[in-house]
Amino acid sequence: MNPKIFLRLIISVGFLFVISTGAATLSLFPTSRACAGARSNKIFGGVETEIDEFPWMALIEYEKKNSKGFHCGGSLISTRYILTAAHCVNPKSIPADWKPINVRLGEWDMSTNPDCMENDCSDPHKNISIEKIIVHEEYNHESSTQPNDIALIRLAEDVEFTDFIQPLCLPWSNELQTKTYVGKALDVAGWGKTERSTTNARKLKAMVKGVDHSECVPAYRKLGVLLNTKQLCAGGEFGVDTCRGDSGGSLVAVDSTSGRPYYLAVGVVSFGPIPCGQAGIPGVYTKVADYVPWIRNKVE
């Protein structure tokens, strides 16, 4: 591996899927009508979001030896589940004295509660304890490729959707699962490292473009990393990237096949180059479409 370039493993109303049990029907996932609606976009090289923008975004709180802190992100995908990266919650991937304990929803500015932008104020953020962590069984924390870097967090209680807390839709249909985003504009957001600070109090957003696998694979092969087809790449523009602290968050696209534009999960932030935002080296994301069956089988 090139000693000058390292990989970062960052620690930093209606429903679609229905399970029937006798006469009872349990609705688990929102349809596009209930998912966060799209708007007319540096995280690294980012700009601040609006106070109610990207309302599915979650922060994972860790209990440490002598303190607590937020070091990864995630996305609310139902009233009870958060989608995140395996390396954010796998015990062997995080420091031995760290334990994920809570998820924060409805956050915008981590320095205030409630948050206000001009005359618009949000509801107070919500901290919800973690009931269960489900890491993909084939995730390999020792691999530089980080295969199957995906996990679910089951919350200890149901979440009530508001203007500031809304779910992110998953690509349930075959049409959405086979869609390509090469050259397409995609959004990422988070509170992670920026070019001016190690973290940012306010939620930032960036627009990145999907990169063809045939272009991304050679860039990482030079670093000794062999990407697989369940990973996708986006970015590679100087100064615009996800970075430390944004791990576990979602790469999203706008879909309007249902007639109402809404946000759709495309990838989960996994890893990329250090320093962040290098030209020609895109960020790597776990491809959500390839894990829809796994997600479906793990929810309760």
mmCIF file of C-alpha atoms in Angstrom:
data_model
loop_
_atom_site.group_PDB
_atom_site.id
_atom_site.type_symbol
_atom_site.label_atom_id
_atom_site.label_comp_id
_atom_site.label_asym_id
_atom_site.label_seq_id
_atom_site.Cartn_x
_atom_site.Cartn_y
_atom_site.Cartn_z
ATOM 1 C CA MET A 1 0.000 0.000 0.000
ATOM 2 C CA ASN A 2 1.226 3.490 -0.776
ATOM 3 C CA PRO A 3 2.571 4.764 2.584
ATOM 4 C CA LYS A 4 1.412 8.277 1.778
ATOM 5 C CA ILE A 5 -2.225 7.298 1.387
ATOM 6 C CA PHE A 6 -4.165 5.343 3.964
ATOM 7 C CA LEU A 7 -7.712 4.133 4.205
ATOM 8 C CA ARG A 8 -9.898 5.517 6.897
ATOM 9 C CA LEU A 9 -12.085 3.127 8.844
ATOM 10 C CA ILE A 10 -14.130 5.852 10.371
ATOM 11 C CA ILE A 11 -15.286 5.649 13.929
ATOM 12 C CA SER A 12 -15.761 8.733 14.162
ATOM 13 C CA VAL A 13 -48.542 7.111 5.851
ATOM 14 C CA GLY A 14 -48.642 3.908 4.369
ATOM 15 C CA PHE A 15 -46.218 1.078 4.447
ATOM 16 C CA LEU A 16 -44.654 -1.170 1.885
ATOM 17 C CA PHE A 17 -43.269 -4.278 3.589
ATOM 18 C CA VAL A 18 -46.076 -6.170 5.317
ATOM 19 C CA ILE A 19 -45.924 -9.276 7.488
ATOM 20 C CA SER A 20 -49.168 -11.125 8.181
ATOM 21 C CA THR A 21 -49.616 -13.205 11.314
ATOM 22 C CA GLY A 22 -53.131 -14.672 11.320
ATOM 23 C CA ALA A 23 -55.614 -11.818 11.191
ATOM 24 C CA ALA A 24 -53.037 -9.318 12.365
ATOM 25 C CA THR A 25 -50.932 -7.309 9.944
ATOM 26 C CA LEU A 26 -47.723 -5.663 11.121
ATOM 27 C CA SER A 27 -46.530 -2.774 8.966
ATOM 28 C CA LEU A 28 -42.826 -2.173 9.246
ATOM 29 C CA PHE A 29 -41.520 0.044 6.476
ATOM 30 C CA PRO A 30 -42.852 3.312 5.037
ATOM 31 C CA THR A 31 -43.826 3.789 1.424
ATOM 32 C CA SER A 32 -42.561 6.755 -0.579
ATOM 33 C CA ARG A 33 -45.623 8.704 0.604
ATOM 34 C CA ALA A 34 -44.339 8.585 4.173
ATOM 35 C CA CYS A 35 -40.617 8.990 3.509
ATOM 36 C CA ALA A 36 -38.807 12.296 3.711
ATOM 37 C CA GLY A 37 -39.625 14.426 0.684
ATOM 38 C CA ALA A 38 -36.860 15.731 -1.573
ATOM 39 C CA ARG A 39 -35.771 19.349 -1.903
ATOM 40 C CA SER A 40 -34.351 21.337 -4.812
ATOM 41 C CA ASN A 41 -26.805 20.820 -2.209
ATOM 42 C CA LYS A 42 -19.195 20.562 1.374
ATOM 43 C CA ILE A 43 -19.665 17.426 4.571
ATOM 44 C CA PHE A 44 -15.971 17.906 3.593
ATOM 45 C CA GLY A 45 -16.276 21.040 1.575
ATOM 46 C CA GLY A 46 -19.904 21.164 2.769
ATOM 47 C CA VAL A 47 -22.611 23.692 3.443
ATOM 48 C CA GLU A 48 -25.114 23.792 6.268
ATOM 49 C CA THR A 49 -28.452 22.092 5.807
ATOM 50 C CA GLU A 50 -31.790 23.650 6.552
ATOM 51 C CA ILE A 51 -33.067 22.928 10.050
ATOM 52 C CA ASP A 52 -35.532 20.275 8.856
ATOM 53 C CA GLU A 53 -33.431 18.858 6.005
ATOM 54 C CA PHE A 54 -32.429 15.157 5.956
ATOM 55 C CA PRO A 55 -34.782 14.342 8.874
ATOM 56 C CA TRP A 56 -33.873 10.623 8.859
ATOM 57 C CA MET A 57 -30.365 11.296 10.087
ATOM 58 C CA ALA A 58 -29.305 9.801 13.402
ATOM 59 C CA LEU A 59 -26.284 10.111 15.664
ATOM 60 C CA ILE A 60 -24.966 7.099 17.580
ATOM 61 C CA GLU A 61 -23.902 7.837 21.149
ATOM 62 C CA TYR A 62 -21.144 5.782 22.762
ATOM 63 C CA GLU A 63 -20.472 5.230 26.430
ATOM 64 C CA LYS A 64 -16.732 5.302 27.063
ATOM 65 C CA LYS A 65 -14.566 4.719 30.109
ATOM 66 C CA ASN A 66 -14.942 8.222 31.517
ATOM 67 C CA SER A 67 -17.288 9.992 29.107
ATOM 68 C CA LYS A 68 -19.856 9.757 26.346
ATOM 69 C CA GLY A 69 -19.686 10.919 22.749
ATOM 70 C CA PHE A 70 -21.141 10.771 19.234
ATOM 71 C CA HIS A 71 -18.852 9.160 16.666
ATOM 72 C CA CYS A 72 -21.007 7.639 13.892
ATOM 73 C CA GLY A 73 -24.204 8.271 12.038
ATOM 74 C CA GLY A 74 -27.150 6.272 10.786
ATOM 75 C CA SER A 75 -30.507 6.585 9.044
ATOM 76 C CA LEU A 76 -33.996 6.029 10.396
ATOM 77 C CA ILE A 77 -35.713 3.521 8.069
ATOM 78 C CA SER A 78 -38.816 2.668 10.121
ATOM 79 C CA THR A 79 -40.399 3.439 13.455
ATOM 80 C CA ARG A 80 -37.962 1.045 15.162
ATOM 81 C CA TYR A 81 -34.804 0.599 13.064
ATOM 82 C CA ILE A 82 -31.653 2.539 12.196
ATOM 83 C CA LEU A 83 -29.481 1.594 9.213
ATOM 84 C CA THR A 84 -25.761 2.109 9.802
ATOM 85 C CA ALA A 85 -22.287 0.725 9.025
ATOM 86 C CA ALA A 86 -21.072 -2.479 10.670
ATOM 87 C CA HIS A 87 -17.755 -0.893 11.610
ATOM 88 C CA CYS A 88 -19.642 1.650 13.727
ATOM 89 C CA VAL A 89 -21.188 -0.935 16.043
ATOM 90 C CA ASN A 90 -19.159 -4.130 15.693
ATOM 91 C CA PRO A 91 -17.395 -4.711 19.061
ATOM 92 C CA LYS A 92 -14.136 -5.673 17.343
ATOM 93 C CA SER A 93 -14.124 -2.509 15.203
ATOM 94 C CA ILE A 94 -14.441 0.073 17.970
ATOM 95 C CA PRO A 95 -12.281 0.653 21.073
ATOM 96 C CA ALA A 96 -12.748 -2.012 23.728
ATOM 97 C CA ASP A 97 -14.117 0.483 26.270
ATOM 98 C CA TRP A 98 -16.730 1.926 23.889
ATOM 99 C CA LYS A 99 -20.340 0.786 23.887
ATOM 100 C CA PRO A 100 -23.151 2.119 21.632
ATOM 101 C CA ILE A 101 -25.961 3.043 24.013
ATOM 102 C CA ASN A 102 -28.277 5.616 22.416
ATOM 103 C CA VAL A 103 -29.431 7.030 19.111
ATOM 104 C CA ARG A 104 -30.232 10.725 18.738
ATOM 105 C CA LEU A 105 -32.916 11.807 16.279
ATOM 106 C CA GLY A 106 -34.195 15.239 15.278
ATOM 107 C CA GLU A 107 -30.789 16.865 15.691
ATOM 108 C CA TRP A 108 -29.459 19.791 13.668
ATOM 109 C CA ASP A 109 -27.162 21.891 15.872
ATOM 110 C CA MET A 110 -25.398 19.796 18.506
ATOM 111 C CA SER A 111 -24.672 22.889 20.604
ATOM 112 C CA THR A 112 -28.316 23.833 21.179
ATOM 113 C CA ASN A 113 -31.615 22.172 22.116
ATOM 114 C CA PRO A 114 -34.070 22.935 20.676
ATOM 115 C CA ASP A 115 -32.470 24.232 17.490
ATOM 116 C CA CYS A 116 -33.459 27.469 15.793
ATOM 117 C CA MET A 117 -32.701 28.959 12.380
ATOM 118 C CA GLU A 118 -33.897 32.542 12.086
ATOM 119 C CA ASN A 119 -37.545 32.297 13.184
ATOM 120 C CA ASP A 120 -37.878 28.557 12.623
ATOM 121 C CA CYS A 121 -37.326 26.299 15.649
ATOM 122 C CA SER A 122 -37.374 22.527 15.791
ATOM 123 C CA ASP A 123 -38.726 20.215 18.445
ATOM 124 C CA PRO A 124 -36.204 19.126 21.095
ATOM 125 C CA HIS A 125 -34.075 16.267 19.856
ATOM 126 C CA LYS A 126 -34.825 12.739 21.056
ATOM 127 C CA ASN A 127 -32.360 10.288 22.596
ATOM 128 C CA ILE A 128 -33.568 6.699 22.364
ATOM 129 C CA SER A 129 -31.766 3.772 23.924
ATOM 130 C CA ILE A 130 -30.524 0.878 21.822
ATOM 131 C CA GLU A 131 -32.293 -2.440 22.316
ATOM 132 C CA LYS A 132 -30.366 -4.598 19.854
ATOM 133 C CA ILE A 133 -27.502 -4.354 17.362
ATOM 134 C CA ILE A 134 -27.500 -6.589 14.276
ATOM 135 C CA VAL A 135 -24.184 -6.721 12.403
ATOM 136 C CA HIS A 136 -24.039 -8.497 9.054
ATOM 137 C CA GLU A 137 -22.810 -12.037 9.678
ATOM 138 C CA GLU A 138 -20.220 -11.871 6.900
ATOM 139 C CA TYR A 139 -18.714 -8.539 7.870
ATOM 140 C CA ASN A 140 -14.925 -8.853 8.162
ATOM 141 C CA HIS A 141 -13.447 -6.061 10.263
ATOM 142 C CA GLU A 142 -9.889 -7.193 9.469
ATOM 143 C CA SER A 143 -10.306 -6.825 5.710
ATOM 144 C CA SER A 144 -9.093 -3.651 4.036
ATOM 145 C CA THR A 145 -12.044 -4.012 1.658
ATOM 146 C CA GLN A 146 -14.564 -3.919 4.529
ATOM 147 C CA PRO A 147 -17.067 -6.260 2.835
ATOM 148 C CA ASN A 148 -20.663 -6.310 4.102
ATOM 149 C CA ASP A 149 -20.142 -3.122 6.096
ATOM 150 C CA ILE A 150 -23.782 -2.810 7.107
ATOM 151 C CA ALA A 151 -25.751 -3.150 10.341
ATOM 152 C CA LEU A 152 -29.135 -2.462 11.896
ATOM 153 C CA ILE A 153 -29.933 -0.937 15.260
ATOM 154 C CA ARG A 154 -33.253 -1.822 16.866
ATOM 155 C CA LEU A 155 -34.470 0.963 19.116
ATOM 156 C CA ALA A 156 -35.958 0.327 22.536
ATOM 157 C CA GLU A 157 -39.181 2.154 21.595
ATOM 158 C CA ASP A 158 -41.133 3.230 18.547
ATOM 159 C CA VAL A 159 -40.337 6.587 16.989
ATOM 160 C CA GLU A 160 -43.074 9.117 16.288
ATOM 161 C CA PHE A 161 -42.577 10.823 12.933
ATOM 162 C CA THR A 162 -42.632 14.635 12.993
ATOM 163 C CA ASP A 163 -41.540 17.493 10.732
ATOM 164 C CA PHE A 164 -38.007 16.936 12.048
ATOM 165 C CA ILE A 165 -37.934 13.139 12.319
ATOM 166 C CA GLN A 166 -38.895 11.207 9.183
ATOM 167 C CA PRO A 167 -37.771 7.901 7.661
ATOM 168 C CA LEU A 168 -35.580 7.288 4.650
ATOM 169 C CA CYS A 169 -36.989 4.916 2.044
ATOM 170 C CA LEU A 170 -35.208 1.733 0.933
ATOM 171 C CA PRO A 171 -35.116 0.385 -2.652
ATOM 172 C CA TRP A 172 -37.696 -2.392 -2.292
ATOM 173 C CA SER A 173 -38.668 -2.821 -5.942
ATOM 174 C CA ASN A 174 -36.616 -4.620 -8.583
ATOM 175 C CA GLU A 175 -36.627 -1.454 -10.652
ATOM 176 C CA LEU A 176 -34.995 0.554 -7.882
ATOM 177 C CA GLN A 177 -32.566 -2.225 -6.969
ATOM 178 C CA THR A 178 -31.174 -2.395 -10.508
ATOM 179 C CA LYS A 179 -30.971 1.336 -11.044
ATOM 180 C CA THR A 180 -27.527 2.804 -11.720
ATOM 181 C CA TYR A 181 -26.343 6.145 -10.393
ATOM 182 C CA VAL A 182 -23.152 6.588 -12.397
ATOM 183 C CA GLY A 183 -22.758 10.270 -13.140
ATOM 184 C CA LYS A 184 -25.896 11.094 -11.183
ATOM 185 C CA ALA A 185 -26.074 13.689 -8.425
ATOM 186 C CA LEU A 186 -26.285 12.113 -4.961
ATOM 187 C CA ASP A 187 -26.447 13.676 -1.502
ATOM 188 C CA VAL A 188 -24.530 12.943 1.679
ATOM 189 C CA ALA A 189 -24.806 14.692 5.030
ATOM 190 C CA GLY A 190 -23.352 14.560 8.513
ATOM 191 C CA TRP A 191 -21.624 16.313 11.410
ATOM 192 C CA GLY A 192 -18.175 14.892 10.625
ATOM 193 C CA LYS A 193 -14.780 16.399 10.068
ATOM 194 C CA THR A 194 -14.568 19.402 7.749
ATOM 195 C CA GLU A 195 -11.628 21.229 6.226
ATOM 196 C CA ARG A 196 -11.759 23.719 9.112
ATOM 197 C CA SER A 197 -12.592 21.615 12.169
ATOM 198 C CA THR A 198 -12.583 18.082 13.534
ATOM 199 C CA THR A 199 -16.364 18.085 13.885
ATOM 200 C CA ASN A 200 -19.144 20.483 13.036
ATOM 201 C CA ALA A 201 -21.937 21.456 15.415
ATOM 202 C CA ARG A 202 -24.451 21.805 12.605
ATOM 203 C CA LYS A 203 -25.506 19.236 10.050
ATOM 204 C CA LEU A 204 -23.703 19.658 6.723
ATOM 205 C CA LYS A 205 -24.518 18.381 3.255
ATOM 206 C CA ALA A 206 -22.628 17.768 0.037
ATOM 207 C CA MET A 207 -23.465 16.746 -3.499
ATOM 208 C CA VAL A 208 -21.326 13.985 -5.010
ATOM 209 C CA LYS A 209 -21.656 12.094 -8.281
ATOM 210 C CA GLY A 210 -21.817 8.341 -8.676
ATOM 211 C CA VAL A 211 -18.640 6.816 -10.107
ATOM 212 C CA ASP A 212 -18.507 3.757 -12.359
ATOM 213 C CA HIS A 213 -17.035 0.652 -10.733
ATOM 214 C CA SER A 214 -14.569 0.311 -13.605
ATOM 215 C CA GLU A 215 -13.071 3.675 -12.647
ATOM 216 C CA CYS A 216 -13.195 3.215 -8.882
ATOM 217 C CA VAL A 217 -11.707 -0.296 -8.659
ATOM 218 C CA PRO A 218 -8.335 0.660 -10.224
ATOM 219 C CA ALA A 219 -8.000 3.673 -7.907
ATOM 220 C CA TYR A 220 -8.289 1.414 -4.854
ATOM 221 C CA ARG A 221 -6.312 -1.455 -6.350
ATOM 222 C CA LYS A 222 -3.307 0.883 -6.294
ATOM 223 C CA LEU A 223 -3.856 1.144 -2.524
ATOM 224 C CA GLY A 224 -4.034 -2.613 -2.082
ATOM 225 C CA VAL A 225 -7.809 -2.685 -1.723
ATOM 226 C CA LEU A 226 -9.945 -4.911 -3.962
ATOM 227 C CA LEU A 227 -13.523 -3.634 -4.032
ATOM 228 C CA ASN A 228 -16.446 -5.970 -4.677
ATOM 229 C CA THR A 229 -19.715 -5.524 -6.557
ATOM 230 C CA LYS A 230 -21.685 -4.915 -3.344
ATOM 231 C CA GLN A 231 -19.847 -1.658 -2.909
ATOM 232 C CA LEU A 232 -20.356 1.512 -4.895
ATOM 233 C CA CYS A 233 -18.329 4.678 -5.270
ATOM 234 C CA ALA A 234 -19.202 8.345 -5.364
ATOM 235 C CA GLY A 235 -17.241 11.566 -5.299
ATOM 236 C CA GLY A 236 -13.561 11.817 -6.096
ATOM 237 C CA GLU A 237 -13.729 15.582 -6.517
ATOM 238 C CA PHE A 238 -11.095 17.576 -4.643
ATOM 239 C CA GLY A 239 -12.418 18.980 -1.363
ATOM 240 C CA VAL A 240 -15.863 17.331 -1.433
ATOM 241 C CA ASP A 241 -16.294 14.098 0.489
ATOM 242 C CA THR A 242 -17.714 12.362 3.507
ATOM 243 C CA CYS A 243 -15.192 12.259 6.290
ATOM 244 C CA ARG A 244 -14.468 11.253 9.866
ATOM 245 C CA GLY A 245 -17.691 11.102 11.889
ATOM 246 C CA ASP A 246 -19.964 10.618 8.881
ATOM 247 C CA SER A 247 -19.605 6.816 8.863
ATOM 248 C CA GLY A 248 -22.866 4.914 8.898
ATOM 249 C CA GLY A 249 -24.804 7.734 7.303
ATOM 250 C CA SER A 250 -26.526 7.344 3.952
ATOM 251 C CA LEU A 251 -25.733 8.277 0.380
ATOM 252 C CA VAL A 252 -29.119 9.201 -1.055
ATOM 253 C CA ALA A 253 -30.794 9.832 -4.384
ATOM 254 C CA VAL A 254 -34.035 11.539 -5.280
ATOM 255 C CA ASP A 255 -36.649 9.210 -6.760
ATOM 256 C CA SER A 256 -39.951 10.360 -8.226
ATOM 257 C CA THR A 257 -41.351 7.213 -9.829
ATOM 258 C CA SER A 258 -44.304 7.358 -7.437
ATOM 259 C CA GLY A 259 -45.104 10.914 -8.536
ATOM 260 C CA ARG A 260 -43.862 12.551 -5.316
ATOM 261 C CA PRO A 261 -40.112 13.217 -5.128
ATOM 262 C CA TYR A 262 -38.612 11.530 -2.077
ATOM 263 C CA TYR A 263 -35.211 10.472 -0.794
ATOM 264 C CA LEU A 264 -34.015 6.917 -1.325
ATOM 265 C CA ALA A 265 -31.089 5.144 0.361
ATOM 266 C CA VAL A 266 -28.401 4.214 -2.177
ATOM 267 C CA GLY A 267 -25.346 3.571 -0.008
ATOM 268 C CA VAL A 268 -24.050 3.459 3.564
ATOM 269 C CA VAL A 269 -20.891 5.484 4.203
ATOM 270 C CA SER A 270 -18.059 2.968 4.646
ATOM 271 C CA PHE A 271 -14.543 4.299 3.944
ATOM 272 C CA GLY A 272 -12.326 6.420 1.742
ATOM 273 C CA PRO A 273 -8.909 8.061 1.489
ATOM 274 C CA ILE A 274 -6.979 10.041 4.067
ATOM 275 C CA PRO A 275 -6.862 12.966 3.828
ATOM 276 C CA CYS A 276 -10.501 13.323 2.845
ATOM 277 C CA GLY A 277 -11.606 14.828 -0.441
ATOM 278 C CA GLN A 278 -8.751 13.666 -2.669
ATOM 279 C CA ALA A 279 -9.200 14.131 -6.400
ATOM 280 C CA GLY A 280 -9.556 10.836 -8.236
ATOM 281 C CA ILE A 281 -10.234 8.694 -5.147
ATOM 282 C CA PRO A 282 -14.001 8.403 -4.557
ATOM 283 C CA GLY A 283 -15.578 7.461 -1.259
ATOM 284 C CA VAL A 284 -16.745 3.847 -0.861
ATOM 285 C CA TYR A 285 -20.284 2.975 0.187
ATOM 286 C CA THR A 286 -22.040 -0.288 0.979
ATOM 287 C CA LYS A 287 -24.626 -0.768 -1.779
ATOM 288 C CA VAL A 288 -28.002 -0.815 -0.024
ATOM 289 C CA ALA A 289 -29.901 -2.458 -2.904
ATOM 290 C CA ASP A 290 -27.841 -5.647 -2.523
ATOM 291 C CA TYR A 291 -28.795 -5.966 1.150
ATOM 292 C CA VAL A 292 -32.560 -5.499 0.942
ATOM 293 C CA PRO A 293 -33.212 -9.251 1.498
ATOM 294 C CA TRP A 294 -30.890 -9.216 4.509
ATOM 295 C CA ILE A 295 -32.653 -6.185 6.000
ATOM 296 C CA ARG A 296 -36.060 -7.758 5.368
ATOM 297 C CA ASN A 297 -34.999 -10.942 7.153
ATOM 298 C CA LYS A 298 -33.551 -9.203 10.200
ATOM 299 C CA VAL A 299 -36.348 -6.884 11.245
ATOM 300 C CA GLU A 300 -38.861 -8.040 13.853
#
